[in-house]
PDB file of C-alpha atoms and ligand atoms in Angstrom:
ATOM      1  CA  LEU I   1     -19.134  43.193  15.940  1.00 67.00           C
ATOM      2  CA  ARG I   2     -22.811  42.374  14.674  1.00 63.00           C
ATOM      3  CA  PRO I   3     -23.157  41.519  11.500  1.00 64.00           C
ATOM      4  CA  GLY I   4     -23.503  44.356   8.855  1.00 61.00           C
ATOM      5  CA  VAL I   5     -21.748  46.848  11.140  1.00 64.00           C
ATOM      6  CA  ALA I   6     -18.851  48.635   9.255  1.00 71.00           C
ATOM      7  CA  VAL I   7     -15.702  49.461  10.394  1.00 78.00           C
ATOM      8  CA  ASP I   8     -12.182  51.023   9.114  1.00 82.00           C
ATOM      9  CA  LEU I   9      -9.945  48.359  10.512  1.00 87.00           C
ATOM     10  CA  ASP I  10      -6.890  49.783   8.728  1.00 91.00           C
ATOM     11  CA  ARG I  11      -7.330  53.066  11.002  1.00 92.00           C
ATOM     12  CA  VAL I  12      -7.640  50.698  13.924  1.00 93.00           C
ATOM     13  CA  VAL I  13      -4.391  48.989  12.952  1.00 95.00           C
ATOM     14  CA  ALA I  14      -2.648  52.376  12.156  1.00 95.00           C
ATOM     15  CA  ARG I  15      -3.923  53.504  15.898  1.00 95.00           C
ATOM     16  CA  LEU I  16      -2.378  50.478  17.556  1.00 96.00           C
ATOM     17  CA  ARG I  17       0.974  50.419  15.513  1.00 95.00           C
ATOM     18  CA  ALA I  18       1.261  54.569  16.315  1.00 95.00           C
ATOM     19  CA  ALA I  19       0.622  53.630  19.984  1.00 93.00           C
ATOM     20  CA  GLY I  20       3.665  51.117  19.897  1.00 92.00           C
ATOM     21  CA  CYS I  21       1.465  47.701  19.458  1.00 92.00           C
ATOM     22  CA  VAL I  22       3.739  45.549  17.572  1.00 91.00           C
ATOM     23  CA  ARG I  23       1.291  42.812  16.540  1.00 93.00           C
ATOM     24  CA  ALA I  24      -1.182  45.775  15.507  1.00 95.00           C
ATOM     25  CA  GLU I  25      -3.167  43.289  13.052  1.00 95.00           C
ATOM     26  CA  ASP I  26      -3.688  40.669  15.450  1.00 94.00           C
ATOM     27  CA  GLU I  27      -4.890  42.928  18.259  1.00 95.00           C
ATOM     28  CA  ALA I  28      -7.154  44.870  15.987  1.00 95.00           C
ATOM     29  CA  ALA I  29      -9.010  41.557  15.104  1.00 93.00           C
ATOM     30  CA  ALA I  30      -8.958  40.509  18.818  1.00 94.00           C
ATOM     31  CA  LEU I  31     -10.686  44.025  19.632  1.00 95.00           C
ATOM     32  CA  LEU I  32     -13.057  43.795  16.755  1.00 92.00           C
ATOM     33  CA  GLY I  33     -13.979  40.221  18.027  1.00 91.00           C
ATOM     34  CA  ALA I  34     -15.031  41.568  21.386  1.00 92.00           C
ATOM     35  CA  ALA I  35     -16.829  44.621  20.513  1.00 92.00           C
ATOM     36  CA  ARG I  36     -20.462  44.559  19.575  1.00 89.00           C
ATOM     37  CA  THR I  37     -21.029  48.163  18.463  1.00 89.00           C
ATOM     38  CA  PRO I  38     -18.630  50.565  17.002  1.00 89.00           C
ATOM     39  CA  GLY I  39     -18.863  52.954  20.083  1.00 91.00           C
ATOM     40  CA  GLU I  40     -17.676  49.792  22.238  1.00 93.00           C
ATOM     41  CA  LEU I  41     -14.837  49.071  19.577  1.00 93.00           C
ATOM     42  CA  GLU I  42     -13.768  52.692  20.270  1.00 93.00           C
ATOM     43  CA  SER I  43     -13.545  52.448  23.858  1.00 95.00           C
ATOM     44  CA  LEU I  44     -11.445  49.085  24.017  1.00 96.00           C
ATOM     45  CA  VAL I  45      -9.065  50.789  21.280  1.00 96.00           C
ATOM     46  CA  ALA I  46      -8.865  53.698  23.589  1.00 96.00           C
ATOM     47  CA  ARG I  47      -8.166  51.381  26.586  1.00 96.00           C
ATOM     48  CA  ARG I  48      -5.623  49.461  24.651  1.00 96.00           C
ATOM     49  CA  ILE I  49      -3.823  52.582  23.025  1.00 95.00           C
ATOM     50  CA  VAL I  50      -3.264  53.963  26.857  1.00 93.00           C
ATOM     51  CA  GLY I  51      -1.234  50.618  27.697  1.00 93.00           C
ATOM     52  CA  GLU I  52      -3.900  48.195  29.274  1.00 95.00           C
ATOM     53  CA  PRO I  53      -3.200  44.875  28.660  1.00 96.00           C
ATOM     54  CA  LEU I  54      -4.848  43.240  25.421  1.00 96.00           C
ATOM     55  CA  GLU I  55      -6.202  40.385  27.591  1.00 97.00           C
ATOM     56  CA  HIS I  56      -7.696  42.730  29.952  1.00 97.00           C
ATOM     57  CA  VAL I  57      -9.257  44.586  27.261  1.00 97.00           C
ATOM     58  CA  VAL I  58     -10.853  41.722  25.525  1.00 97.00           C
ATOM     59  CA  GLY I  59     -11.296  39.743  28.610  1.00 96.00           C
ATOM     60  CA  TRP I  60      -9.670  36.844  27.718  1.00 96.00           C
ATOM     61  CA  ALA I  61      -6.117  35.352  27.299  1.00 97.00           C
ATOM     62  CA  ASP I  62      -5.177  32.329  25.268  1.00 96.00           C
ATOM     63  CA  PHE I  63      -3.293  29.839  27.431  1.00 98.00           C
ATOM     64  CA  ALA I  64      -1.786  26.495  25.916  1.00 98.00           C
ATOM     65  CA  GLY I  65      -4.798  27.130  23.028  1.00 97.00           C
ATOM     66  CA  ILE I  66      -7.215  27.380  25.639  1.00 97.00           C
ATOM     67  CA  PRO I  67      -9.419  30.797  26.135  1.00 97.00           C
ATOM     68  CA  VAL I  68      -9.365  31.701  29.682  1.00 98.00           C
ATOM     69  CA  HIS I  69     -11.253  34.487  31.007  1.00 98.00           C
ATOM     70  CA  VAL I  70      -9.136  37.078  32.591  1.00 98.00           C
ATOM     71  CA  ALA I  71     -10.526  40.225  34.245  1.00 97.00           C
ATOM     72  CA  ALA I  72      -9.163  43.574  34.689  1.00 95.00           C
ATOM     73  CA  GLY I  73      -6.471  43.509  37.444  1.00 96.00           C
ATOM     74  CA  VAL I  74      -6.135  39.978  37.235  1.00 98.00           C
ATOM     75  CA  PHE I  75      -2.727  38.098  36.473  1.00 98.00           C
ATOM     76  CA  VAL I  76      -2.394  37.360  32.915  1.00 98.00           C
ATOM     77  CA  PRO I  77      -1.128  33.730  32.355  1.00 98.00           C
ATOM     78  CA  ARG I  78       1.980  33.605  30.741  1.00 98.00           C
ATOM     79  CA  HIS I  79       3.048  31.338  27.937  1.00 97.00           C
ATOM     80  CA  ARG I  80       6.243  30.436  29.674  1.00 98.00           C
ATOM     81  CA  SER I  81       4.115  28.546  32.583  1.00 98.00           C
ATOM     82  CA  GLU I  82       2.838  26.033  29.857  1.00 98.00           C
ATOM     83  CA  HIS I  83       6.051  24.302  30.817  1.00 98.00           C
ATOM     84  CA  LEU I  84       4.687  23.724  34.308  1.00 98.00           C
ATOM     85  CA  VAL I  85       1.343  22.036  32.594  1.00 98.00           C
ATOM     86  CA  ASP I  86       3.526  19.687  30.336  1.00 98.00           C
ATOM     87  CA  VAL I  87       5.780  18.657  33.398  1.00 98.00           C
ATOM     88  CA  ALA I  88       2.495  17.977  35.465  1.00 98.00           C
ATOM     89  CA  ALA I  89       0.771  16.043  32.890  1.00 98.00           C
ATOM     90  CA  SER I  90       3.504  13.951  32.555  1.00 96.00           C
ATOM     91  CA  LEU I  91       3.914  13.353  36.541  1.00 96.00           C
ATOM     92  CA  LEU I  92       0.559  12.288  36.621  1.00 95.00           C
ATOM     93  CA  HIS I  93       0.569  10.057  33.518  1.00 90.00           C
ATOM     94  CA  GLU I  94       3.686   8.249  34.980  1.00 86.00           C
ATOM     95  CA  ARG I  95       1.634   8.353  38.508  1.00 81.00           C
ATOM     96  CA  THR I  96      -1.412   6.467  36.624  1.00 77.00           C
ATOM     97  CA  ALA I  97       1.063   4.015  34.768  1.00 76.00           C
ATOM     98  CA  ALA I  98       3.085   3.085  38.148  1.00 74.00           C
ATOM     99  CA  ALA I  99       0.020   2.462  40.229  1.00 70.00           C
ATOM    100  CA  ARG I 100      -0.575  -1.176  40.946  1.00 67.00           C
ATOM    101  CA  PRO I 101      -3.339  -1.816  41.718  1.00 60.00           C
ATOM    102  CA  PRO I 102      -5.070   1.092  39.892  1.00 59.00           C
ATOM    103  CA  PRO I 103      -6.217   3.658  42.533  1.00 61.00           C
ATOM    104  CA  ARG I 104      -9.877   3.062  43.662  1.00 57.00           C
ATOM    105  CA  SER I 105     -10.700   6.733  44.157  1.00 65.00           C
ATOM    106  CA  GLY I 106     -10.185   9.792  41.883  1.00 89.00           C
ATOM    107  CA  THR I 107      -6.921  12.084  41.426  1.00 95.00           C
ATOM    108  CA  ILE I 108      -6.979  15.369  43.084  1.00 97.00           C
ATOM    109  CA  VAL I 109      -5.046  18.071  41.655  1.00 98.00           C
ATOM    110  CA  LEU I 110      -4.869  21.321  43.344  1.00 98.00           C
ATOM    111  CA  ASP I 111      -3.856  24.765  41.474  1.00 98.00           C
ATOM    112  CA  LEU I 112      -2.393  26.966  44.216  1.00 98.00           C
ATOM    113  CA  CYS I 113      -1.889  30.759  43.694  1.00 98.00           C
ATOM    114  CA  ALA I 114      -4.239  29.956  40.812  1.00 98.00           C
ATOM    115  CA  GLY I 115      -5.098  33.242  39.401  1.00 98.00           C
ATOM    116  CA  THR I 116      -7.576  32.856  36.606  1.00 98.00           C
ATOM    117  CA  GLY I 117      -7.307  29.162  37.117  1.00 98.00           C
ATOM    118  CA  ALA I 118      -5.436  28.674  33.991  1.00 98.00           C
ATOM    119  CA  LEU I 119      -2.904  26.215  34.681  1.00 98.00           C
ATOM    120  CA  GLY I 120      -5.466  23.596  36.236  1.00 98.00           C
ATOM    121  CA  LEU I 121      -7.705  24.066  33.543  1.00 98.00           C
ATOM    122  CA  ALA I 122      -5.089  23.280  31.011  1.00 98.00           C
ATOM    123  CA  LEU I 123      -3.858  20.276  32.981  1.00 98.00           C
ATOM    124  CA  HIS I 124      -7.510  18.989  33.019  1.00 98.00           C
ATOM    125  CA  ARG I 125      -7.506  19.197  29.202  1.00 97.00           C
ATOM    126  CA  VAL I 126      -4.340  17.163  28.477  1.00 96.00           C
ATOM    127  CA  ALA I 127      -4.373  14.923  32.087  1.00 96.00           C
ATOM    128  CA  GLY I 128      -7.914  14.703  33.079  1.00 95.00           C
ATOM    129  CA  PRO I 129     -10.448  13.857  34.412  1.00 95.00           C
ATOM    130  CA  PHE I 130      -9.512  14.635  37.981  1.00 96.00           C
ATOM    131  CA  ASP I 131     -11.111  16.520  40.842  1.00 97.00           C
ATOM    132  CA  LEU I 132      -9.882  20.090  40.585  1.00 98.00           C
ATOM    133  CA  TYR I 133      -9.706  22.906  43.340  1.00 98.00           C
ATOM    134  CA  ALA I 134      -8.119  26.116  42.261  1.00 98.00           C
ATOM    135  CA  ALA I 135      -7.446  28.673  45.336  1.00 98.00           C
ATOM    136  CA  ASP I 136      -5.946  32.267  45.473  1.00 98.00           C
ATOM    137  CA  LEU I 137      -5.872  35.217  47.822  1.00 98.00           C
ATOM    138  CA  ASP I 138      -7.389  37.903  45.648  1.00 98.00           C
ATOM    139  CA  PRO I 139     -11.208  37.871  45.220  1.00 98.00           C
ATOM    140  CA  LEU I 140     -10.965  39.067  41.481  1.00 98.00           C
ATOM    141  CA  ALA I 141      -8.708  36.271  40.607  1.00 98.00           C
ATOM    142  CA  VAL I 142     -11.129  33.902  42.178  1.00 98.00           C
ATOM    143  CA  ALA I 143     -14.059  34.859  40.404  1.00 98.00           C
ATOM    144  CA  CYS I 144     -12.286  34.338  37.203  1.00 98.00           C
ATOM    145  CA  ALA I 145     -11.062  31.010  38.479  1.00 98.00           C
ATOM    146  CA  ALA I 146     -14.559  29.963  39.234  1.00 98.00           C
ATOM    147  CA  ASP I 147     -15.940  31.037  35.712  1.00 98.00           C
ATOM    148  CA  ASN I 148     -12.845  29.086  34.116  1.00 98.00           C
ATOM    149  CA  VAL I 149     -12.811  25.818  35.944  1.00 98.00           C
ATOM    150  CA  ALA I 150     -16.393  25.352  36.569  1.00 98.00           C
ATOM    151  CA  PRO I 151     -16.939  23.627  33.144  1.00 97.00           C
ATOM    152  CA  VAL I 152     -14.806  20.892  34.339  1.00 97.00           C
ATOM    153  CA  GLY I 153     -16.293  20.437  37.717  1.00 97.00           C
ATOM    154  CA  GLY I 154     -13.625  22.372  39.480  1.00 98.00           C
ATOM    155  CA  VAL I 155     -13.767  24.397  42.532  1.00 98.00           C
ATOM    156  CA  ALA I 156     -12.564  27.903  43.442  1.00 98.00           C
ATOM    157  CA  LEU I 157     -11.625  28.918  46.997  1.00 98.00           C
ATOM    158  CA  LEU I 158     -10.670  32.253  48.412  1.00 98.00           C
ATOM    159  CA  GLY I 159      -7.852  32.722  50.923  1.00 98.00           C
ATOM    160  CA  ASP I 160      -4.239  32.278  52.062  1.00 98.00           C
ATOM    161  CA  LEU I 161      -2.366  29.403  50.660  1.00 98.00           C
ATOM    162  CA  PHE I 162      -3.839  26.306  52.153  1.00 98.00           C
ATOM    163  CA  ASP I 163      -6.331  27.956  54.278  1.00 98.00           C
ATOM    164  CA  PRO I 164      -9.256  27.723  52.347  1.00 98.00           C
ATOM    165  CA  VAL I 165      -8.833  24.047  51.096  1.00 98.00           C
ATOM    166  CA  PRO I 166     -11.155  21.617  52.592  1.00 98.00           C
ATOM    167  CA  ALA I 167      -9.830  19.869  55.454  1.00 98.00           C
ATOM    168  CA  GLN I 168     -10.928  16.348  54.308  1.00 97.00           C
ATOM    169  CA  LEU I 169      -8.184  16.815  51.629  1.00 98.00           C
ATOM    170  CA  ARG I 170      -5.356  16.835  54.253  1.00 97.00           C
ATOM    171  CA  GLY I 171      -3.156  14.041  53.011  1.00 96.00           C
ATOM    172  CA  ARG I 172      -5.039  13.126  50.021  1.00 96.00           C
ATOM    173  CA  ILE I 173      -3.964  15.536  47.080  1.00 97.00           C
ATOM    174  CA  ASP I 174      -1.915  13.949  44.521  1.00 96.00           C
ATOM    175  CA  LEU I 175      -0.566  16.847  42.412  1.00 98.00           C
ATOM    176  CA  ILE I 176      -0.405  20.643  43.688  1.00 98.00           C
ATOM    177  CA  VAL I 177       0.587  22.816  40.838  1.00 98.00           C
ATOM    178  CA  ALA I 178       1.455  26.632  41.762  1.00 98.00           C
ATOM    179  CA  ASN I 179       2.861  29.381  39.957  1.00 98.00           C
ATOM    180  CA  ALA I 180       3.239  31.691  42.801  1.00 98.00           C
ATOM    181  CA  PRO I 181       4.721  35.089  42.797  1.00 98.00           C
ATOM    182  CA  TYR I 182       8.671  34.934  42.402  1.00 98.00           C
ATOM    183  CA  VAL I 183       9.725  38.376  41.292  1.00 97.00           C
ATOM    184  CA  PRO I 184      12.182  39.822  43.866  1.00 97.00           C
ATOM    185  CA  THR I 185      10.596  43.006  45.458  1.00 97.00           C
ATOM    186  CA  SER I 186      13.791  44.888  44.386  1.00 97.00           C
ATOM    187  CA  VAL I 187      13.243  44.307  40.505  1.00 95.00           C
ATOM    188  CA  LEU I 188       9.596  44.901  40.365  1.00 96.00           C
ATOM    189  CA  ASP I 189      10.267  48.302  38.979  1.00 95.00           C
ATOM    190  CA  LEU I 190      12.046  46.729  36.352  1.00 95.00           C
ATOM    191  CA  LEU I 191       9.044  44.692  35.019  1.00 95.00           C
ATOM    192  CA  PRO I 192       7.092  45.912  31.721  1.00 92.00           C
ATOM    193  CA  HIS I 193       4.422  48.772  32.431  1.00 90.00           C
ATOM    194  CA  GLU I 194       1.683  46.514  31.383  1.00 91.00           C
ATOM    195  CA  ALA I 195       2.547  44.273  34.466  1.00 94.00           C
ATOM    196  CA  ARG I 196       3.451  47.145  36.846  1.00 94.00           C
ATOM    197  CA  GLU I 197       0.468  49.132  36.403  1.00 93.00           C
ATOM    198  CA  HIS I 198      -2.456  46.603  35.353  1.00 95.00           C
ATOM    199  CA  GLU I 199      -1.307  43.620  37.298  1.00 96.00           C
ATOM    200  CA  SER I 200      -1.690  43.193  41.166  1.00 93.00           C
ATOM    201  CA  PRO I 201       1.502  43.528  43.261  1.00 93.00           C
ATOM    202  CA  LEU I 202       0.228  40.613  45.086  1.00 95.00           C
ATOM    203  CA  ALA I 203       0.579  38.296  42.095  1.00 97.00           C
ATOM    204  CA  LEU I 204       3.950  39.566  41.114  1.00 97.00           C
ATOM    205  CA  ASP I 205       5.979  40.680  44.646  1.00 97.00           C
ATOM    206  CA  GLY I 206       7.672  37.278  45.898  1.00 98.00           C
ATOM    207  CA  GLY I 207       9.408  39.107  48.836  1.00 97.00           C
ATOM    208  CA  PRO I 208      13.338  39.949  49.189  1.00 97.00           C
ATOM    209  CA  ASP I 209      14.673  36.900  47.135  1.00 97.00           C
ATOM    210  CA  GLY I 210      11.515  36.263  45.137  1.00 98.00           C
ATOM    211  CA  LEU I 211      10.534  32.904  47.360  1.00 98.00           C
ATOM    212  CA  ALA I 212       8.941  33.996  50.243  1.00 98.00           C
ATOM    213  CA  VAL I 213       5.325  32.223  49.122  1.00 98.00           C
ATOM    214  CA  HIS I 214       7.098  29.338  47.858  1.00 98.00           C
ATOM    215  CA  ALA I 215       8.873  28.928  51.287  1.00 98.00           C
ATOM    216  CA  ARG I 216       5.375  28.710  53.040  1.00 98.00           C
ATOM    217  CA  LEU I 217       3.665  26.667  50.129  1.00 98.00           C
ATOM    218  CA  LEU I 218       6.472  24.029  50.284  1.00 98.00           C
ATOM    219  CA  ALA I 219       6.774  23.804  54.023  1.00 98.00           C
ATOM    220  CA  GLU I 220       3.215  22.900  54.259  1.00 98.00           C
ATOM    221  CA  ALA I 221       2.611  20.829  51.192  1.00 98.00           C
ATOM    222  CA  PRO I 222       3.707  17.434  52.567  1.00 97.00           C
ATOM    223  CA  ASP I 223       0.673  17.567  54.914  1.00 97.00           C
ATOM    224  CA  TRP I 224      -1.704  17.893  52.388  1.00 98.00           C
ATOM    225  CA  LEU I 225       0.048  15.456  49.650  1.00 97.00           C
ATOM    226  CA  ALA I 226      -1.085  11.738  49.320  1.00 95.00           C
ATOM    227  CA  ALA I 227       1.782   9.249  49.566  1.00 90.00           C
ATOM    228  CA  ARG I 228       3.578   9.295  46.332  1.00 90.00           C
ATOM    229  CA  GLY I 229       1.947  13.103  45.625  1.00 95.00           C
ATOM    230  CA  VAL I 230       3.974  15.769  44.092  1.00 97.00           C
ATOM    231  CA  VAL I 231       4.242  19.677  44.220  1.00 98.00           C
ATOM    232  CA  LEU I 232       5.310  21.558  41.336  1.00 98.00           C
ATOM    233  CA  VAL I 233       6.317  25.382  41.390  1.00 98.00           C
ATOM    234  CA  GLU I 234       7.802  27.685  38.768  1.00 98.00           C
ATOM    235  CA  VAL I 235      11.052  29.654  39.314  1.00 98.00           C
ATOM    236  CA  ALA I 236      13.685  31.258  37.468  1.00 98.00           C
ATOM    237  CA  GLU I 237      16.902  30.094  36.785  1.00 98.00           C
ATOM    238  CA  ASP I 238      19.242  31.881  39.259  1.00 97.00           C
ATOM    239  CA  GLN I 239      16.378  30.690  42.184  1.00 98.00           C
ATOM    240  CA  VAL I 240      16.660  27.229  41.392  1.00 98.00           C
ATOM    241  CA  PRO I 241      19.223  26.095  44.190  1.00 98.00           C
ATOM    242  CA  ALA I 242      17.315  28.202  47.013  1.00 98.00           C
ATOM    243  CA  ALA I 243      14.045  26.568  45.764  1.00 98.00           C
ATOM    244  CA  LEU I 244      15.457  23.192  45.999  1.00 98.00           C
ATOM    245  CA  SER I 245      16.795  23.868  49.624  1.00 98.00           C
ATOM    246  CA  LEU I 246      13.415  24.867  50.449  1.00 98.00           C
ATOM    247  CA  VAL I 247      11.950  21.473  49.093  1.00 98.00           C
ATOM    248  CA  THR I 248      14.537  19.491  50.941  1.00 98.00           C
ATOM    249  CA  ALA I 249      14.017  21.602  54.212  1.00 98.00           C
ATOM    250  CA  ALA I 250      10.268  20.101  53.811  1.00 97.00           C
ATOM    251  CA  GLY I 251      11.563  16.813  53.856  1.00 97.00           C
ATOM    252  CA  MET I 252      10.831  16.077  50.293  1.00 97.00           C
ATOM    253  CA  THR I 253      12.918  14.964  47.285  1.00 97.00           C
ATOM    254  CA  GLY I 254      13.748  18.232  44.800  1.00 98.00           C
ATOM    255  CA  GLN I 255      14.379  18.165  41.023  1.00 98.00           C
ATOM    256  CA  ALA I 256      14.551  20.879  38.794  1.00 98.00           C
ATOM    257  CA  VAL I 257      13.169  20.877  35.223  1.00 98.00           C
ATOM    258  CA  PRO I 258      14.327  23.948  32.935  1.00 98.00           C
ATOM    259  CA  ALA I 259      11.816  24.511  30.092  1.00 98.00           C
ATOM    260  CA  PRO I 260      13.436  23.172  26.776  1.00 97.00           C
ATOM    261  CA  ASP I 261      12.965  26.322  24.895  1.00 94.00           C
ATOM    262  CA  ASP I 262      13.476  28.861  27.912  1.00 97.00           C
ATOM    263  CA  PRO I 263      16.188  27.949  30.467  1.00 95.00           C
ATOM    264  CA  ASP I 264      14.967  30.716  32.757  1.00 97.00           C
ATOM    265  CA  THR I 265      11.842  28.996  33.299  1.00 98.00           C
ATOM    266  CA  VAL I 266      12.206  26.344  35.705  1.00 98.00           C
ATOM    267  CA  ALA I 267       9.773  23.856  37.132  1.00 98.00           C
ATOM    268  CA  ILE I 268      10.781  22.734  40.514  1.00 98.00           C
ATOM    269  CA  ILE I 269       9.224  19.196  41.634  1.00 98.00           C
ATOM    270  CA  GLY I 270       8.990  18.280  45.185  1.00 98.00           C
ATOM    271  CA  ARG I 271       8.039  14.784  45.876  1.00 96.00           C
ATOM    272  CA  HIS I 272       6.388  13.336  48.941  1.00 91.00           C
ATOM    273  CA  PRO I 273       8.567  12.090  51.444  1.00 83.00           C
ATOM    274  CA  ASN I 274       6.645   8.599  51.122  1.00 77.00           C
ATOM    275  CA  HIS I 275       7.594   8.668  47.450  1.00 68.00           C
ATOM    276  CA  SER I 276       9.568   5.839  46.077  1.00 58.00           C
ATOM    277  CA  ALA I 277      11.976   7.161  43.675  1.00 48.00           C
ATOM    278  CA  SER I 278      12.421   4.120  41.292  1.00 45.00           C
ATOM    279  CA  GLU I 279       8.434   3.876  40.857  1.00 45.00           C
ATOM    280  CA  THR I 280       8.030   7.396  38.949  1.00 42.00           C
ATOM    281  CA  ARG I 281      11.287   9.106  38.227  1.00 43.00           C
ATOM    282  CA  PRO I 282      12.140   8.983  34.227  1.00 40.00           C
ATOM    283  CA  ALA I 283      15.764   6.890  34.389  1.00 31.00           C
ATOM    284  CA  ALA I 284      17.488   9.507  32.277  1.00 32.00           C
ATOM    285  CA  GLU I 285      16.581  12.298  34.825  1.00 38.00           C
ATOM    286  CA  ALA I 286      17.397  10.269  37.882  1.00 31.00           C
ATOM    287  CA  THR I 287      20.604  11.877  39.524  1.00 30.00           C
ATOM    288  CA  SER I 288      21.798  11.446  43.019  1.00 27.00           C
ATOM    289  CA  THR I 289      22.372  14.741  44.660  1.00 28.00           C
ATOM    290  CA  ALA I 290      22.287  18.490  43.168  1.00 30.00           C
ATOM    291  CA  GLU I 291      23.783  17.955  40.273  1.00 32.00           C
ATOM    292  CA  ARG I 292      23.047  19.119  36.452  1.00 32.00           C
ATOM    293  CA  THR I 293      22.972  16.469  34.155  1.00 30.00           C
ATOM    294  CA  PRO I 294      23.229  16.545  30.419  1.00 29.00           C
ATOM    295  CA  THR I 295      19.423  16.691  30.102  1.00 31.00           C
ATOM    296  CA  GLY I 296      19.245  20.003  32.294  1.00 34.00           C
ATOM    297  CA  VAL I 297      17.784  18.163  35.293  1.00 38.00           C
ATOM    298  CA  CYS I 298      18.997  19.325  38.662  1.00 36.00           C
ATOM    299  CA  THR I 299      18.081  17.153  41.570  1.00 40.00           C
ATOM    300  CA  ARG I 300      18.968  17.433  45.599  1.00 40.00           C
ATOM    301  CA  GLU I 301      17.676  14.791  48.057  1.00 38.00           C
TER     302      GLU I 301
HETATM  303  C1  LIG E   1       2.418  35.007  39.352  1.00 95.44           C
HETATM  304  S1  LIG E   1       0.267  35.102  39.576  1.00 95.44           S
HETATM  305  C2  LIG E   1      -0.060  33.281  38.776  1.00 95.44           C
HETATM  306  C3  LIG E   1      -1.308  33.216  38.553  1.00 95.44           C
HETATM  307  C4  LIG E   1      -1.708  31.594  37.852  1.00 95.44           C
HETATM  308  N1  LIG E   1      -0.902  30.839  38.610  1.00 95.44           N
HETATM  309  C5  LIG E   1      -0.923  31.595  36.540  1.00 95.44           C
HETATM  310  O1  LIG E   1       0.029  31.419  36.240  1.00 95.44           O
HETATM  311  O2  LIG E   1      -1.602  32.544  35.710  1.00 95.44           O
HETATM  312  C6  LIG E   1       0.412  34.752  41.399  1.00 95.44           C
HETATM  313  C7  LIG E   1      -0.917  34.425  41.979  1.00 95.44           C
HETATM  314  O3  LIG E   1      -0.758  34.119  43.456  1.00 95.44           O
HETATM  315  C8  LIG E   1      -1.647  34.822  43.994  1.00 95.44           C
HETATM  316  N2  LIG E   1      -1.134  34.955  45.548  1.00 95.44           N
HETATM  317  C9  LIG E   1      -0.049  35.669  45.934  1.00 95.44           C
HETATM  318  N3  LIG E   1       0.017  35.447  47.318  1.00 95.44           N
HETATM  319  C10 LIG E   1      -1.019  34.379  47.721  1.00 95.44           C
HETATM  320  C11 LIG E   1      -1.343  33.689  48.803  1.00 95.44           C
HETATM  321  N4  LIG E   1      -0.593  33.914  49.975  1.00 95.44           N
HETATM  322  N5  LIG E   1      -2.008  32.619  49.129  1.00 95.44           N
HETATM  323  C12 LIG E   1      -2.905  32.477  47.633  1.00 95.44           C
HETATM  324  N6  LIG E   1      -2.814  33.134  46.371  1.00 95.44           N
HETATM  325  C13 LIG E   1      -1.601  34.045  46.392  1.00 95.44           C
HETATM  326  C14 LIG E   1      -1.968  36.103  43.460  1.00 95.44           C
HETATM  327  O4  LIG E   1      -3.155  36.467  43.645  1.00 95.44           O
HETATM  328  C15 LIG E   1      -1.715  35.610  41.847  1.00 95.44           C
HETATM  329  O5  LIG E   1      -3.150  35.279  41.296  1.00 95.44           O
END
């Protein structure tokens, strides 16, 4: 609110709490921060009370400590996907350390099914600089991604999977990170109201087994990856065997890395066929074939 404008914060908190908002104080503070006038605050509170996600109401989400612009209707980045960023960052760091001689041209990262572009942006923060491309099929999402990645020189692209990616990047991308939709169609109805009512089905519906978009994405990925490049996708624990099969069917080496604090969030790594395993795979994580190690890493070659 503008300086000098008074509001009854306790009343806002009470209304939010009565509407079922668990973190009513925090939400009230966020709504207060987003409104310029008492009238605007009233309309933001009203939207929140009828169940619109807080992030859509205030226009931004926190992802990995970064405020990310998110418009109404666009997928709100989930904290669980910060695991994908952590794994991607360690892969980029390993790659840089292993490169002998150091690469002459810059690193290229593609955030596919990018939504707001939160993953690519957060990765740039911890493992940049690199050339960042963020692509999505939803024009609303691409508009958000364009806003979010522009400050780090990123480019947002609109289209189906790799269709909008510039042809000159074929065979040159070092890392593809993709949090594609992976909810099986049959369980979409079980999602929380906020997701069902306020996020695009395109962002959630992964087809019969939840991996329909992953299947196309992983099949095409090797054509776009540089030698020693990697593709990284997020799946649920029960999708790991099927996801690893898609990776191997595409001729890549697969590895599954569950999130340390949430075993149901798993990063699937696909390494380019020309990738030398000994170059970059952490020794503690290297296993032969489709076996689960004490560290919870599952690989299939
Ligand atoms: C689960 S959301 C994830 C968004 C973002 N990566 C994140 O984690 O916040 C999936 C995204 O994939 C996009 N998407 C779905 N099918 C796609 C396709 N065939 N090509 C490109 N993007 C697609 C949706 O529009 C949505 O933004």
